[in-house]
Structures are given as structure tokens and as C-alpha cells.
Short mmCIF file of C-alpha atoms in Angstrom, two decimals:
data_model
loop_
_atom_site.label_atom_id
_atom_site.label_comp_id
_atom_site.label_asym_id
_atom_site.label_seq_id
_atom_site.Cartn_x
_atom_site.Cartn_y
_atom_site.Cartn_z
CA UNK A 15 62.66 118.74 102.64
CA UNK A 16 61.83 116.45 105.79
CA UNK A 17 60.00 113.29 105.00
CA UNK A 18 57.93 111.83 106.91
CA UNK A 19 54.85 108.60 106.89
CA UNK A 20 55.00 106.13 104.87
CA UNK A 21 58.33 107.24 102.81
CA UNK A 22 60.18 108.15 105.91
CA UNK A 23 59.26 104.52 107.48
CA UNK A 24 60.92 103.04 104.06
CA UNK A 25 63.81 104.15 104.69
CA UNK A 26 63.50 103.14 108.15
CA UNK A 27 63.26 99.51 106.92
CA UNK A 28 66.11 99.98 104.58
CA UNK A 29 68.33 101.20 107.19
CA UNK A 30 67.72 98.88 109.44
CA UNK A 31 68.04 95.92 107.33
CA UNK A 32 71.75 96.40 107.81
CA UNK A 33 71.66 95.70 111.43
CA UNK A 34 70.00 92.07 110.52
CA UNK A 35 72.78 89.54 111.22
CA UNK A 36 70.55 87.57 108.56
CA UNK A 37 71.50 90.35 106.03
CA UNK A 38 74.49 90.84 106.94
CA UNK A 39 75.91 87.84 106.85
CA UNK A 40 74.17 87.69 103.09
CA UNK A 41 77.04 88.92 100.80
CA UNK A 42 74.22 89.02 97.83
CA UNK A 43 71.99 90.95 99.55
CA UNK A 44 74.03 93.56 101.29
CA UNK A 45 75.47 94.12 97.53
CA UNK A 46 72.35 94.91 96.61
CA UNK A 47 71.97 97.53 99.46
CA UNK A 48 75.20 99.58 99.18
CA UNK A 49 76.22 101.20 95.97
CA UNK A 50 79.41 100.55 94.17
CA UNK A 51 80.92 103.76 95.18
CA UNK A 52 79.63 103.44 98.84
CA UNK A 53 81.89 105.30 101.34
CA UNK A 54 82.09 104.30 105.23
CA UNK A 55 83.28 106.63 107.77
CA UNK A 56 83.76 104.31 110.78
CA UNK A 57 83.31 105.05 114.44
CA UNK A 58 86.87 103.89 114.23
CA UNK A 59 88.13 106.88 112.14
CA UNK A 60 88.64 104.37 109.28
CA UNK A 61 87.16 104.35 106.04
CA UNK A 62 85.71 101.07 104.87
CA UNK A 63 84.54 100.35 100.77
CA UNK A 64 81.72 98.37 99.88
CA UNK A 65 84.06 95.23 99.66
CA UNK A 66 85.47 95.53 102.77
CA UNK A 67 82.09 95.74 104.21
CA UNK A 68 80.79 92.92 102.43
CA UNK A 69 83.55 90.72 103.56
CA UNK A 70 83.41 92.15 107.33
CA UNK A 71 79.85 91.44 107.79
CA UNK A 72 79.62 87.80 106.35
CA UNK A 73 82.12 86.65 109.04
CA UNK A 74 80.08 88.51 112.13
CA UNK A 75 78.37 86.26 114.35
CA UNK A 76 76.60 88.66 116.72
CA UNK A 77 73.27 89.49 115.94
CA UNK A 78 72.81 92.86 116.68
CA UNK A 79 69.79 94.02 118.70
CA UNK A 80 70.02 97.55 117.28
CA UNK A 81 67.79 100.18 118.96
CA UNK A 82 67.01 103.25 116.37
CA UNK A 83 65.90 106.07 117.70
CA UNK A 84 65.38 109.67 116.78
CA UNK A 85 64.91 108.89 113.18
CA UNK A 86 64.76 111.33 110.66
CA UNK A 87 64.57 111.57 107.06
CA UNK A 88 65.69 114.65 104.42
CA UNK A 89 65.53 114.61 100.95
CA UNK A 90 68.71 116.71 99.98
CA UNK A 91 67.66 116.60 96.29
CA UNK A 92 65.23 114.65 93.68
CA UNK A 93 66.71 110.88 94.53
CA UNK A 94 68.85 111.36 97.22
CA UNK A 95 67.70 110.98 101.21
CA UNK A 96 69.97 111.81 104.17
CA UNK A 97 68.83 109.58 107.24
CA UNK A 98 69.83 110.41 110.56
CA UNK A 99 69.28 108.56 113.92
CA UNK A 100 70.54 107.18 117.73
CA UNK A 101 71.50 103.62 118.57
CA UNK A 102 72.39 103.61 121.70
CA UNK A 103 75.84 104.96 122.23
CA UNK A 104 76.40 106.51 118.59
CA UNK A 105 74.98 109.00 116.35
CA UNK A 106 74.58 107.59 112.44
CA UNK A 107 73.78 109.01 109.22
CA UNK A 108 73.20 107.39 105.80
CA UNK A 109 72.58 108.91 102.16
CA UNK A 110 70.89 106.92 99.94
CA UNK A 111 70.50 107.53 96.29
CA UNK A 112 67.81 106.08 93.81
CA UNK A 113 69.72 104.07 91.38
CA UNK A 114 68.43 102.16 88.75
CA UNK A 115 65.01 101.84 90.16
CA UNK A 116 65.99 101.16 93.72
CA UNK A 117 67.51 102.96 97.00
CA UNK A 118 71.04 102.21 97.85
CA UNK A 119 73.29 103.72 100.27
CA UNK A 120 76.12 105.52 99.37
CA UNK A 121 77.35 107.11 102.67
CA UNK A 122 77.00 106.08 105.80
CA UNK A 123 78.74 107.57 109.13
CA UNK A 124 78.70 106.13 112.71
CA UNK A 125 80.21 108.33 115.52
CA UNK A 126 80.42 107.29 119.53
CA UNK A 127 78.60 109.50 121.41
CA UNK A 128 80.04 109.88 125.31
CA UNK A 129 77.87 107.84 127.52
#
């Protein structure tokens, strides 16, 4: 089911704290963002755990200026939301799954998108 107002603009936030060099440089709170078992499928073609995130992004010195658009939101079942979205040269999806009281991403998928 498509979501959309006020939920599908909370997940807009939550997605797009990740592209925050002020988050992502914060091993505590990106932690707190990605589940244990989070998955990464890279644009790369590699596939990246939560710690190897976490210790990627605390190093990274760019701060992105990330444009989203095309956002969408889809609740594939009671507690778990695909997002889907453009930023600029790359298509991205996320699923994020209520845990313990709060949203954390499990999944997430970033693939380059010819110019």
C-alpha cells in the first residue's frame, strides 16, 4: 500500500539523514539508523555490512548535497516500508523495518543510471 503525507515525509527525513555528512560521520548515530543485519548492494556491485558502513562514512569528508527526487513510499507489510527515489545520476531503494519501537533500514540499493 503507497504511503503518502505525513508518514511518507518521515521516511523522507529518515532517508535522507544518511546523506548528512554530520550523520554520517556520527558512528553512534548511523548505528542507530541501520539494523544489525543491514545489507548494502553498492552501485559498485559490492556488498557492504553495517560495519563496513559505519567505518566508511566516519572517514568521508564530502558533504553531500544530495538531491531526492521522485520519492515514493510502500508499505510491503505491517512494519516494513520500501522507499524508492532519484539522486541525480542513480536510482535507490531502502527497506526499513520497525524494530523495537523505531525505523531502521535494513536494505538499501544504489544503482547508476546512464546520464
Amino acid at each position: 500500500m503507497k504511503i503518502s503525507g505525513q508518514r511518507a515525509s518521515e521516511f523522507l527525513e529518515l532517508e535522507t539523514a544518511l546523506h548528512k555528512k554530520s550523520v554520517r560521520n556520527s558512528p553512534e548515530t548511523v548505528a542507530e539508523l541501520l539494523a544489525d543485519e543491514f545489507m548494502e548492494f553498492g552501485s559498485s556491485g559490492r556488498v557492504f555490512d553495517k560495519t563496513t558502513i559505519i567505518e566508511m562514512l566516519k572517514k568521508e569528508a564530502v558533504d553531500l548535497q544530495v538531491t531526492v527526487a521522485n520519492f515514493g513510499a510502500r508499505e510491503l507489510t505491517p512494519g516494513v516500508v520500501l522507499v524508492t527515489y532519484h539522486t541525480g545520476h542513480s536510482l535507490r531503494s531502502s527497506i526499513w523495518q520497525l524494530m523495537d519501537g523505531r525505523w531502521q533500514m535494513v536494505f538499501h540499493q544504489g544503482t547508476r543510471i546512464p546520464q
